[in-house]
PDB file of C-alpha atoms in Angstrom:
ATOM      1  CA  UNK A   1    -104.529 119.572 129.781  1.00  0.00           C
ATOM      2  CA  UNK A   2    -107.851 117.869 129.625  1.00  0.00           C
ATOM      3  CA  UNK A   3    -108.812 114.326 129.410  1.00  0.00           C
ATOM      4  CA  UNK A   4    -109.384 114.307 125.535  1.00  0.00           C
ATOM      5  CA  UNK A   5    -106.099 116.041 124.833  1.00  0.00           C
ATOM      6  CA  UNK A   6    -103.995 113.703 126.815  1.00  0.00           C
ATOM      7  CA  UNK A   7    -105.729 110.738 125.338  1.00  0.00           C
ATOM      8  CA  UNK A   8    -105.256 112.421 121.698  1.00  0.00           C
ATOM      9  CA  UNK A   9    -101.350 112.251 122.496  1.00  0.00           C
ATOM     10  CA  UNK A  10    -101.517 108.641 122.701  1.00  0.00           C
ATOM     11  CA  UNK A  11    -102.259 108.410 118.751  1.00  0.00           C
ATOM     12  CA  UNK A  12     -99.231 107.953 116.633  1.00  0.00           C
ATOM     13  CA  UNK A  13     -97.993 110.694 114.353  1.00  0.00           C
ATOM     14  CA  UNK A  14     -96.414 108.910 111.405  1.00  0.00           C
ATOM     15  CA  UNK A  15     -93.410 109.634 109.569  1.00  0.00           C
ATOM     16  CA  UNK A  16     -90.777 108.236 107.074  1.00  0.00           C
ATOM     17  CA  UNK A  17     -88.315 107.454 110.047  1.00  0.00           C
ATOM     18  CA  UNK A  18     -90.527 104.874 111.627  1.00  0.00           C
ATOM     19  CA  UNK A  19     -90.325 101.284 111.093  1.00  0.00           C
ATOM     20  CA  UNK A  20     -92.570  98.020 111.408  1.00  0.00           C
ATOM     21  CA  UNK A  21     -93.742  97.394 114.983  1.00  0.00           C
ATOM     22  CA  UNK A  22     -93.235 101.255 115.985  1.00  0.00           C
ATOM     23  CA  UNK A  23     -97.234 101.673 115.978  1.00  0.00           C
ATOM     24  CA  UNK A  24     -97.628  98.618 118.246  1.00  0.00           C
ATOM     25  CA  UNK A  25     -97.036  94.663 118.379  1.00  0.00           C
ATOM     26  CA  UNK A  26     -99.960  93.134 120.150  1.00  0.00           C
ATOM     27  CA  UNK A  27    -100.617  89.526 121.404  1.00  0.00           C
ATOM     28  CA  UNK A  28    -104.304  88.341 121.777  1.00  0.00           C
ATOM     29  CA  UNK A  29    -104.950  85.115 123.605  1.00  0.00           C
ATOM     30  CA  UNK A  30    -108.469  83.307 122.824  1.00  0.00           C
ATOM     31  CA  UNK A  31    -110.281  81.308 120.502  1.00  0.00           C
ATOM     32  CA  UNK A  32    -111.521  77.955 120.859  1.00  0.00           C
ATOM     33  CA  UNK A  33    -113.539  75.030 119.120  1.00  0.00           C
ATOM     34  CA  UNK A  34    -116.748  77.083 119.744  1.00  0.00           C
ATOM     35  CA  UNK A  35    -115.424  80.804 119.498  1.00  0.00           C
ATOM     36  CA  UNK A  36    -113.389  81.667 116.595  1.00  0.00           C
ATOM     37  CA  UNK A  37    -114.991  85.055 115.800  1.00  0.00           C
ATOM     38  CA  UNK A  38    -114.177  86.820 119.112  1.00  0.00           C
ATOM     39  CA  UNK A  39    -110.424  86.582 119.008  1.00  0.00           C
ATOM     40  CA  UNK A  40    -110.569  87.756 115.377  1.00  0.00           C
ATOM     41  CA  UNK A  41    -112.544  90.687 116.145  1.00  0.00           C
ATOM     42  CA  UNK A  42    -110.174  91.905 118.871  1.00  0.00           C
ATOM     43  CA  UNK A  43    -106.984  91.237 116.805  1.00  0.00           C
ATOM     44  CA  UNK A  44    -108.299  92.744 113.623  1.00  0.00           C
ATOM     45  CA  UNK A  45    -109.640  95.737 115.504  1.00  0.00           C
ATOM     46  CA  UNK A  46    -106.314  96.664 116.740  1.00  0.00           C
ATOM     47  CA  UNK A  47    -104.773  96.559 112.909  1.00  0.00           C
ATOM     48  CA  UNK A  48    -107.996  98.630 111.847  1.00  0.00           C
ATOM     49  CA  UNK A  49    -107.123 101.220 114.180  1.00  0.00           C
ATOM     50  CA  UNK A  50    -103.475 101.451 113.218  1.00  0.00           C
ATOM     51  CA  UNK A  51    -101.625  98.915 115.286  1.00  0.00           C
ATOM     52  CA  UNK A  52     -98.625  97.144 113.096  1.00  0.00           C
ATOM     53  CA  UNK A  53     -98.890  93.801 114.178  1.00  0.00           C
ATOM     54  CA  UNK A  54    -101.583  91.461 115.744  1.00  0.00           C
ATOM     55  CA  UNK A  55    -100.657  88.070 117.054  1.00  0.00           C
ATOM     56  CA  UNK A  56    -103.521  85.556 118.163  1.00  0.00           C
ATOM     57  CA  UNK A  57    -102.465  82.775 120.496  1.00  0.00           C
ATOM     58  CA  UNK A  58    -105.506  80.167 120.373  1.00  0.00           C
ATOM     59  CA  UNK A  59    -106.629  76.584 120.640  1.00  0.00           C
ATOM     60  CA  UNK A  60    -104.822  74.216 117.970  1.00  0.00           C
ATOM     61  CA  UNK A  61    -108.369  73.565 116.200  1.00  0.00           C
ATOM     62  CA  UNK A  62    -109.368  77.100 116.099  1.00  0.00           C
ATOM     63  CA  UNK A  63    -106.241  78.121 114.184  1.00  0.00           C
ATOM     64  CA  UNK A  64    -107.104  76.996 110.747  1.00  0.00           C
ATOM     65  CA  UNK A  65    -110.507  78.873 110.887  1.00  0.00           C
ATOM     66  CA  UNK A  66    -109.185  81.953 112.277  1.00  0.00           C
ATOM     67  CA  UNK A  67    -106.272  81.813 109.627  1.00  0.00           C
ATOM     68  CA  UNK A  68    -108.922  81.853 107.033  1.00  0.00           C
ATOM     69  CA  UNK A  69    -110.541  85.168 108.153  1.00  0.00           C
ATOM     70  CA  UNK A  70    -107.753  87.286 107.488  1.00  0.00           C
ATOM     71  CA  UNK A  71    -104.125  87.082 106.164  1.00  0.00           C
ATOM     72  CA  UNK A  72    -103.097  90.310 108.213  1.00  0.00           C
ATOM     73  CA  UNK A  73    -103.173  88.078 111.305  1.00  0.00           C
ATOM     74  CA  UNK A  74    -100.571  86.186 112.719  1.00  0.00           C
ATOM     75  CA  UNK A  75    -101.991  82.883 114.342  1.00  0.00           C
ATOM     76  CA  UNK A  76    -100.217  80.490 116.697  1.00  0.00           C
ATOM     77  CA  UNK A  77    -101.944  77.476 117.426  1.00  0.00           C
ATOM     78  CA  UNK A  78    -100.246  76.786 120.976  1.00  0.00           C
ATOM     79  CA  UNK A  79    -103.082  76.600 123.349  1.00  0.00           C
ATOM     80  CA  UNK A  80    -104.286  72.964 123.956  1.00  0.00           C
ATOM     81  CA  UNK A  81    -107.690  71.769 125.400  1.00  0.00           C
ATOM     82  CA  UNK A  82    -107.792  68.628 127.404  1.00  0.00           C
ATOM     83  CA  UNK A  83    -108.596  66.606 124.415  1.00  0.00           C
ATOM     84  CA  UNK A  84    -105.917  67.869 122.352  1.00  0.00           C
ATOM     85  CA  UNK A  85    -102.874  67.036 124.472  1.00  0.00           C
ATOM     86  CA  UNK A  86    -101.757  63.864 123.015  1.00  0.00           C
ATOM     87  CA  UNK A  87     -98.162  63.772 121.822  1.00  0.00           C
ATOM     88  CA  UNK A  88     -97.044  66.590 124.103  1.00  0.00           C
ATOM     89  CA  UNK A  89     -94.722  66.011 127.068  1.00  0.00           C
ATOM     90  CA  UNK A  90     -96.059  65.155 130.558  1.00  0.00           C
ATOM     91  CA  UNK A  91     -95.320  68.799 131.550  1.00  0.00           C
ATOM     92  CA  UNK A  92     -97.035  70.122 128.633  1.00  0.00           C
ATOM     93  CA  UNK A  93     -98.236  73.255 130.488  1.00  0.00           C
ATOM     94  CA  UNK A  94     -94.720  74.560 131.035  1.00  0.00           C
ATOM     95  CA  UNK A  95     -93.754  73.577 127.535  1.00  0.00           C
ATOM     96  CA  UNK A  96     -96.494  75.517 125.926  1.00  0.00           C
ATOM     97  CA  UNK A  97     -95.750  78.445 128.207  1.00  0.00           C
ATOM     98  CA  UNK A  98     -92.199  78.641 127.227  1.00  0.00           C
ATOM     99  CA  UNK A  99     -93.107  78.217 123.626  1.00  0.00           C
ATOM    100  CA  UNK A 100     -95.554  81.201 123.919  1.00  0.00           C
ATOM    101  CA  UNK A 101     -93.249  83.824 125.771  1.00  0.00           C
ATOM    102  CA  UNK A 102     -90.672  82.870 123.212  1.00  0.00           C
ATOM    103  CA  UNK A 103     -92.550  84.827 120.775  1.00  0.00           C
ATOM    104  CA  UNK A 104     -93.939  87.570 123.123  1.00  0.00           C
ATOM    105  CA  UNK A 105     -90.930  89.539 124.171  1.00  0.00           C
ATOM    106  CA  UNK A 106     -91.305  92.265 121.730  1.00  0.00           C
ATOM    107  CA  UNK A 107     -95.086  92.754 122.148  1.00  0.00           C
ATOM    108  CA  UNK A 108     -96.022  95.776 123.715  1.00  0.00           C
ATOM    109  CA  UNK A 109     -99.247  94.636 125.210  1.00  0.00           C
ATOM    110  CA  UNK A 110    -101.666  91.628 125.622  1.00  0.00           C
ATOM    111  CA  UNK A 111    -105.303  91.083 125.415  1.00  0.00           C
ATOM    112  CA  UNK A 112    -106.591  87.927 126.891  1.00  0.00           C
ATOM    113  CA  UNK A 113    -110.164  86.243 126.936  1.00  0.00           C
ATOM    114  CA  UNK A 114    -111.785  86.768 123.658  1.00  0.00           C
ATOM    115  CA  UNK A 115    -113.174  83.440 122.792  1.00  0.00           C
ATOM    116  CA  UNK A 116    -111.157  81.828 125.415  1.00  0.00           C
ATOM    117  CA  UNK A 117    -113.902  79.353 126.687  1.00  0.00           C
ATOM    118  CA  UNK A 118    -113.730  77.197 129.878  1.00  0.00           C
ATOM    119  CA  UNK A 119    -111.508  74.499 129.132  1.00  0.00           C
ATOM    120  CA  UNK A 120    -109.385  73.816 132.187  1.00  0.00           C
ATOM    121  CA  UNK A 121    -106.233  72.946 130.528  1.00  0.00           C
ATOM    122  CA  UNK A 122    -106.433  76.348 128.573  1.00  0.00           C
ATOM    123  CA  UNK A 123    -107.046  78.130 131.742  1.00  0.00           C
ATOM    124  CA  UNK A 124    -103.725  76.792 133.139  1.00  0.00           C
ATOM    125  CA  UNK A 125    -102.036  78.233 130.017  1.00  0.00           C
ATOM    126  CA  UNK A 126    -103.676  81.668 130.454  1.00  0.00           C
ATOM    127  CA  UNK A 127    -103.065  81.804 134.329  1.00  0.00           C
ATOM    128  CA  UNK A 128     -99.423  81.613 133.651  1.00  0.00           C
ATOM    129  CA  UNK A 129     -99.795  84.420 131.002  1.00  0.00           C
ATOM    130  CA  UNK A 130    -101.518  86.527 133.231  1.00  0.00           C
ATOM    131  CA  UNK A 131     -98.805  86.088 135.838  1.00  0.00           C
ATOM    132  CA  UNK A 132     -96.254  86.425 133.374  1.00  0.00           C
ATOM    133  CA  UNK A 133     -97.692  89.841 132.314  1.00  0.00           C
ATOM    134  CA  UNK A 134     -97.728  90.962 135.850  1.00  0.00           C
ATOM    135  CA  UNK A 135     -94.180  89.944 136.614  1.00  0.00           C
ATOM    136  CA  UNK A 136     -92.873  91.561 133.323  1.00  0.00           C
ATOM    137  CA  UNK A 137     -94.880  94.617 133.631  1.00  0.00           C
ATOM    138  CA  UNK A 138     -96.644  94.188 130.268  1.00  0.00           C
ATOM    139  CA  UNK A 139     -99.801  95.898 129.729  1.00  0.00           C
ATOM    140  CA  UNK A 140    -102.752  93.566 129.714  1.00  0.00           C
ATOM    141  CA  UNK A 141    -106.464  93.801 128.927  1.00  0.00           C
ATOM    142  CA  UNK A 142    -108.570  90.952 130.556  1.00  0.00           C
ATOM    143  CA  UNK A 143    -112.194  90.333 129.255  1.00  0.00           C
ATOM    144  CA  UNK A 144    -114.744  87.530 129.182  1.00  0.00           C
ATOM    145  CA  UNK A 145    -113.600  84.159 130.437  1.00  0.00           C
ATOM    146  CA  UNK A 146    -110.154  85.521 131.611  1.00  0.00           C
ATOM    147  CA  UNK A 147    -112.084  87.653 134.233  1.00  0.00           C
ATOM    148  CA  UNK A 148    -113.422  84.059 135.336  1.00  0.00           C
ATOM    149  CA  UNK A 149    -109.967  83.011 135.853  1.00  0.00           C
ATOM    150  CA  UNK A 150    -109.156  86.196 137.889  1.00  0.00           C
ATOM    151  CA  UNK A 151    -112.234  85.597 139.972  1.00  0.00           C
ATOM    152  CA  UNK A 152    -110.754  82.103 140.706  1.00  0.00           C
ATOM    153  CA  UNK A 153    -107.382  83.534 141.918  1.00  0.00           C
ATOM    154  CA  UNK A 154    -107.331  87.310 142.277  1.00  0.00           C
ATOM    155  CA  UNK A 155    -103.690  87.355 143.208  1.00  0.00           C
ATOM    156  CA  UNK A 156    -102.764  86.613 139.552  1.00  0.00           C
ATOM    157  CA  UNK A 157    -103.303  90.274 138.690  1.00  0.00           C
ATOM    158  CA  UNK A 158    -103.673  91.976 141.955  1.00  0.00           C
ATOM    159  CA  UNK A 159    -101.177  94.880 142.147  1.00  0.00           C
ATOM    160  CA  UNK A 160    -100.331  94.941 138.222  1.00  0.00           C
ATOM    161  CA  UNK A 161    -101.076  98.659 137.671  1.00  0.00           C
ATOM    162  CA  UNK A 162    -100.944  98.309 133.936  1.00  0.00           C
ATOM    163  CA  UNK A 163    -103.949  95.589 134.027  1.00  0.00           C
ATOM    164  CA  UNK A 164    -107.267  96.562 132.773  1.00  0.00           C
ATOM    165  CA  UNK A 165    -110.502  94.344 133.346  1.00  0.00           C
ATOM    166  CA  UNK A 166    -113.601  94.961 131.142  1.00  0.00           C
ATOM    167  CA  UNK A 167    -116.336  93.068 132.623  1.00  0.00           C
ATOM    168  CA  UNK A 168    -120.111  93.353 131.445  1.00  0.00           C
ATOM    169  CA  UNK A 169    -122.452  93.372 134.297  1.00  0.00           C
ATOM    170  CA  UNK A 170    -122.587  89.488 134.756  1.00  0.00           C
ATOM    171  CA  UNK A 171    -118.813  89.429 134.585  1.00  0.00           C
ATOM    172  CA  UNK A 172    -118.429  92.066 137.211  1.00  0.00           C
ATOM    173  CA  UNK A 173    -121.017  90.203 139.653  1.00  0.00           C
ATOM    174  CA  UNK A 174    -118.828  87.180 139.380  1.00  0.00           C
ATOM    175  CA  UNK A 175    -115.742  89.061 140.180  1.00  0.00           C
ATOM    176  CA  UNK A 176    -117.119  91.304 143.032  1.00  0.00           C
ATOM    177  CA  UNK A 177    -118.654  88.123 144.657  1.00  0.00           C
ATOM    178  CA  UNK A 178    -115.316  86.366 144.472  1.00  0.00           C
ATOM    179  CA  UNK A 179    -113.850  89.370 146.309  1.00  0.00           C
ATOM    180  CA  UNK A 180    -116.640  89.536 148.933  1.00  0.00           C
ATOM    181  CA  UNK A 181    -117.767  92.942 147.581  1.00  0.00           C
ATOM    182  CA  UNK A 182    -121.558  93.887 146.991  1.00  0.00           C
ATOM    183  CA  UNK A 183    -122.140  92.915 143.143  1.00  0.00           C
ATOM    184  CA  UNK A 184    -124.565  95.832 142.278  1.00  0.00           C
ATOM    185  CA  UNK A 185    -122.945  97.410 139.288  1.00  0.00           C
ATOM    186  CA  UNK A 186    -122.878 101.007 140.802  1.00  0.00           C
ATOM    187  CA  UNK A 187    -119.725 103.260 140.846  1.00  0.00           C
ATOM    188  CA  UNK A 188    -118.808 102.639 144.409  1.00  0.00           C
ATOM    189  CA  UNK A 189    -118.521  98.886 144.011  1.00  0.00           C
ATOM    190  CA  UNK A 190    -116.558  99.199 141.085  1.00  0.00           C
ATOM    191  CA  UNK A 191    -113.898 101.524 142.736  1.00  0.00           C
ATOM    192  CA  UNK A 192    -114.032  98.866 145.856  1.00  0.00           C
ATOM    193  CA  UNK A 193    -113.101  96.135 143.387  1.00  0.00           C
ATOM    194  CA  UNK A 194    -110.195  98.082 141.869  1.00  0.00           C
ATOM    195  CA  UNK A 195    -109.082  98.980 145.251  1.00  0.00           C
ATOM    196  CA  UNK A 196    -109.260  95.568 146.476  1.00  0.00           C
ATOM    197  CA  UNK A 197    -107.162  94.287 143.389  1.00  0.00           C
ATOM    198  CA  UNK A 198    -104.457  97.045 144.433  1.00  0.00           C
ATOM    199  CA  UNK A 199    -104.765  99.531 141.507  1.00  0.00           C
ATOM    200  CA  UNK A 200    -106.019  97.239 138.576  1.00  0.00           C
ATOM    201  CA  UNK A 201    -108.125  99.501 136.330  1.00  0.00           C
ATOM    202  CA  UNK A 202    -111.813  98.342 135.901  1.00  0.00           C
ATOM    203  CA  UNK A 203    -113.798  99.187 132.975  1.00  0.00           C
ATOM    204  CA  UNK A 204    -117.517  98.398 133.848  1.00  0.00           C
ATOM    205  CA  UNK A 205    -119.430  98.223 130.502  1.00  0.00           C
ATOM    206  CA  UNK A 206    -122.976  99.712 130.316  1.00  0.00           C
ATOM    207  CA  UNK A 207    -125.004 102.563 129.429  1.00  0.00           C
ATOM    208  CA  UNK A 208    -122.176 104.492 130.267  1.00  0.00           C
ATOM    209  CA  UNK A 209    -118.803 103.051 130.846  1.00  0.00           C
ATOM    210  CA  UNK A 210    -117.289 103.312 134.238  1.00  0.00           C
ATOM    211  CA  UNK A 211    -113.615 103.405 134.432  1.00  0.00           C
ATOM    212  CA  UNK A 212    -111.669 103.657 137.656  1.00  0.00           C
ATOM    213  CA  UNK A 213    -108.449 102.343 139.309  1.00  0.00           C
ATOM    214  CA  UNK A 214    -110.103 102.706 142.811  1.00  0.00           C
ATOM    215  CA  UNK A 215    -108.499 106.188 143.206  1.00  0.00           C
ATOM    216  CA  UNK A 216    -109.591 108.220 139.977  1.00  0.00           C
ATOM    217  CA  UNK A 217    -112.755 107.472 138.282  1.00  0.00           C
ATOM    218  CA  UNK A 218    -113.980 108.556 134.948  1.00  0.00           C
ATOM    219  CA  UNK A 219    -116.989 108.003 132.532  1.00  0.00           C
ATOM    220  CA  UNK A 220    -117.215 107.409 128.865  1.00  0.00           C
ATOM    221  CA  UNK A 221    -120.847 108.745 127.844  1.00  0.00           C
ATOM    222  CA  UNK A 222    -119.900 108.645 124.106  1.00  0.00           C
ATOM    223  CA  UNK A 223    -123.236 107.867 121.957  1.00  0.00           C
ATOM    224  CA  UNK A 224    -122.922 104.350 120.842  1.00  0.00           C
ATOM    225  CA  UNK A 225    -125.302 102.228 118.629  1.00  0.00           C
ATOM    226  CA  UNK A 226    -128.411 100.633 119.827  1.00  0.00           C
ATOM    227  CA  UNK A 227    -127.755  97.380 118.578  1.00  0.00           C
ATOM    228  CA  UNK A 228    -126.364  94.983 121.005  1.00  0.00           C
ATOM    229  CA  UNK A 229    -124.855  92.491 118.786  1.00  0.00           C
ATOM    230  CA  UNK A 230    -122.262  90.001 120.088  1.00  0.00           C
ATOM    231  CA  UNK A 231    -118.545  90.813 119.563  1.00  0.00           C
ATOM    232  CA  UNK A 232    -118.624  94.436 120.299  1.00  0.00           C
ATOM    233  CA  UNK A 233    -116.770  93.866 123.643  1.00  0.00           C
ATOM    234  CA  UNK A 234    -114.020  92.137 121.910  1.00  0.00           C
ATOM    235  CA  UNK A 235    -113.521  95.193 119.514  1.00  0.00           C
ATOM    236  CA  UNK A 236    -113.322  96.970 122.858  1.00  0.00           C
ATOM    237  CA  UNK A 237    -110.678  94.767 124.171  1.00  0.00           C
ATOM    238  CA  UNK A 238    -108.716  95.274 120.909  1.00  0.00           C
ATOM    239  CA  UNK A 239    -109.067  99.146 120.942  1.00  0.00           C
ATOM    240  CA  UNK A 240    -107.837  99.264 124.644  1.00  0.00           C
ATOM    241  CA  UNK A 241    -105.032  97.110 123.850  1.00  0.00           C
ATOM    242  CA  UNK A 242    -104.024  99.300 120.899  1.00  0.00           C
ATOM    243  CA  UNK A 243    -103.968 102.421 123.310  1.00  0.00           C
ATOM    244  CA  UNK A 244    -101.960 100.588 125.701  1.00  0.00           C
ATOM    245  CA  UNK A 245     -99.525  99.615 123.141  1.00  0.00           C
ATOM    246  CA  UNK A 246     -99.303 102.688 121.741  1.00  0.00           C
ATOM    247  CA  UNK A 247     -98.579 104.328 125.351  1.00  0.00           C
ATOM    248  CA  UNK A 248     -95.595 101.999 125.544  1.00  0.00           C
ATOM    249  CA  UNK A 249     -94.415 102.994 122.228  1.00  0.00           C
ATOM    250  CA  UNK A 250     -94.697 106.434 122.995  1.00  0.00           C
ATOM    251  CA  UNK A 251     -92.534 106.078 126.053  1.00  0.00           C
ATOM    252  CA  UNK A 252     -89.894 104.371 123.922  1.00  0.00           C
ATOM    253  CA  UNK A 253     -89.937 107.573 121.571  1.00  0.00           C
ATOM    254  CA  UNK A 254     -91.129 105.443 118.574  1.00  0.00           C
ATOM    255  CA  UNK A 255     -92.628 108.916 117.252  1.00  0.00           C
ATOM    256  CA  UNK A 256     -92.336 112.602 118.052  1.00  0.00           C
ATOM    257  CA  UNK A 257     -94.872 113.749 120.753  1.00  0.00           C
ATOM    258  CA  UNK A 258     -94.321 116.577 123.276  1.00  0.00           C
ATOM    259  CA  UNK A 259     -96.893 115.537 125.639  1.00  0.00           C
ATOM    260  CA  UNK A 260     -95.667 112.988 128.317  1.00  0.00           C
ATOM    261  CA  UNK A 261     -98.039 110.461 129.746  1.00  0.00           C
ATOM    262  CA  UNK A 262     -97.037 108.791 133.001  1.00  0.00           C
ATOM    263  CA  UNK A 263     -97.473 104.852 133.638  1.00  0.00           C
ATOM    264  CA  UNK A 264    -100.021 105.720 136.250  1.00  0.00           C
ATOM    265  CA  UNK A 265    -102.215 107.585 133.666  1.00  0.00           C
ATOM    266  CA  UNK A 266    -101.912 105.359 130.826  1.00  0.00           C
ATOM    267  CA  UNK A 267    -104.265 102.472 131.738  1.00  0.00           C
ATOM    268  CA  UNK A 268    -107.012 105.112 132.487  1.00  0.00           C
ATOM    269  CA  UNK A 269    -106.516 107.043 129.146  1.00  0.00           C
ATOM    270  CA  UNK A 270    -106.189 103.788 127.183  1.00  0.00           C
ATOM    271  CA  UNK A 271    -109.494 102.519 128.625  1.00  0.00           C
ATOM    272  CA  UNK A 272    -111.188 105.788 128.134  1.00  0.00           C
ATOM    273  CA  UNK A 273    -109.933 106.219 124.552  1.00  0.00           C
ATOM    274  CA  UNK A 274    -110.799 102.473 123.723  1.00  0.00           C
ATOM    275  CA  UNK A 275    -114.388 103.172 124.830  1.00  0.00           C
ATOM    276  CA  UNK A 276    -114.698 106.290 122.986  1.00  0.00           C
ATOM    277  CA  UNK A 277    -113.616 104.918 119.875  1.00  0.00           C
ATOM    278  CA  UNK A 278    -115.642 101.769 119.996  1.00  0.00           C
ATOM    279  CA  UNK A 279    -118.750 103.487 121.016  1.00  0.00           C
ATOM    280  CA  UNK A 280    -118.320 106.152 118.101  1.00  0.00           C
ATOM    281  CA  UNK A 281    -117.712 103.258 115.645  1.00  0.00           C
ATOM    282  CA  UNK A 282    -120.891 101.466 116.735  1.00  0.00           C
ATOM    283  CA  UNK A 283    -122.849 104.513 116.540  1.00  0.00           C
ATOM    284  CA  UNK A 284    -121.713 105.082 112.976  1.00  0.00           C
ATOM    285  CA  UNK A 285    -122.370 101.367 112.212  1.00  0.00           C
ATOM    286  CA  UNK A 286    -125.877 101.411 113.604  1.00  0.00           C
ATOM    287  CA  UNK A 287    -126.711 104.607 111.564  1.00  0.00           C
ATOM    288  CA  UNK A 288    -125.983 102.683 108.492  1.00  0.00           C
ATOM    289  CA  UNK A 289    -127.155  99.159 109.074  1.00  0.00           C
ATOM    290  CA  UNK A 290    -129.955  99.767 111.878  1.00  0.00           C
ATOM    291  CA  UNK A 291    -131.338  96.263 113.306  1.00  0.00           C
ATOM    292  CA  UNK A 292    -129.251  94.312 110.723  1.00  0.00           C
ATOM    293  CA  UNK A 293    -125.935  95.798 112.307  1.00  0.00           C
ATOM    294  CA  UNK A 294    -123.353  92.990 113.134  1.00  0.00           C
ATOM    295  CA  UNK A 295    -119.824  93.247 114.646  1.00  0.00           C
ATOM    296  CA  UNK A 296    -118.162  92.483 111.389  1.00  0.00           C
ATOM    297  CA  UNK A 297    -119.762  95.774 109.845  1.00  0.00           C
ATOM    298  CA  UNK A 298    -118.435  97.957 112.787  1.00  0.00           C
ATOM    299  CA  UNK A 299    -114.949  97.058 111.625  1.00  0.00           C
ATOM    300  CA  UNK A 300    -115.262  99.172 108.637  1.00  0.00           C
ATOM    301  CA  UNK A 301    -115.960 102.352 110.696  1.00  0.00           C
ATOM    302  CA  UNK A 302    -113.024 102.045 113.309  1.00  0.00           C
ATOM    303  CA  UNK A 303    -110.624 104.197 111.339  1.00  0.00           C
ATOM    304  CA  UNK A 304    -113.259 106.927 110.768  1.00  0.00           C
ATOM    305  CA  UNK A 305    -114.243 106.722 114.463  1.00  0.00           C
ATOM    306  CA  UNK A 306    -110.615 107.267 115.551  1.00  0.00           C
ATOM    307  CA  UNK A 307    -110.378 110.512 113.527  1.00  0.00           C
ATOM    308  CA  UNK A 308    -113.819 111.692 114.753  1.00  0.00           C
ATOM    309  CA  UNK A 309    -112.689 110.880 118.235  1.00  0.00           C
ATOM    310  CA  UNK A 310    -109.573 112.790 118.125  1.00  0.00           C
ATOM    311  CA  UNK A 311    -109.437 115.174 115.204  1.00  0.00           C
ATOM    312  CA  UNK A 312    -105.827 114.468 114.964  1.00  0.00           C
ATOM    313  CA  UNK A 313    -103.569 114.178 111.829  1.00  0.00           C
ATOM    314  CA  UNK A 314    -101.946 110.736 111.410  1.00  0.00           C
ATOM    315  CA  UNK A 315     -98.767 111.989 109.825  1.00  0.00           C
ATOM    316  CA  UNK A 316     -96.139 114.925 110.328  1.00  0.00           C
TER     317      UNK A 316
END
């Protein structure tokens, strides 16, 4: 079976026997005073593709704004910047962490980093969540400032075979330099970074997306849009998290599927699928909007992009 057929098998086939959550419950970590759009784009993209539930864990002051974007999102104002810790116990980082993981036990995958910012207090909470995902073997997508956190402490994610990092060129340079690897964005160096992190999957975003776990390497050359507006990387994070979550749901027999996907295959397939769908949606959006294209426009094309990418009926 070829790559596309295997990826296609991750897409749910709906039936009347299914329940809320069977198509994925996802957790998105990000959103601060400056950046409220990024976590929205990541989380709403998951819903637009077909996930059932998207939870956002953001800084307290960002929550009301993100809530106002959509009633379809579940927004938890649990992360706290340094200036927002008054009234919390002295061990507030552990207090916040326990509060968060008390709500994540049924979630199938996490996406961390969209609109996260650089507040050191928030980064402490996020480091604990990355470690928790590794220890609990929860699939995780790491993007933007969460890659900076990993660069500071690679052991947080090293060896987590269900982790996917999605750096752009500059984020890759930061990560590679921290690992003592040549930061030139070529496939050999991307493979070295994945190997150094003991099997983590890397998606280097660019003209073509390079996807590797250090052993197997694939490429996504799907035509995308020419407009490089901000936020498309957040859509990609949401898309990859969706496919990761579907992989877990599939393994739990949430829907009828004859094709088996191993845990070793899942990160590569989820990354490829997310890249393919996001690029297709970007192309469709650019064809309609041209230079005026914004990421908010891209959201309307995600469902069509999923259908075009996999040509698969969504129901029995």
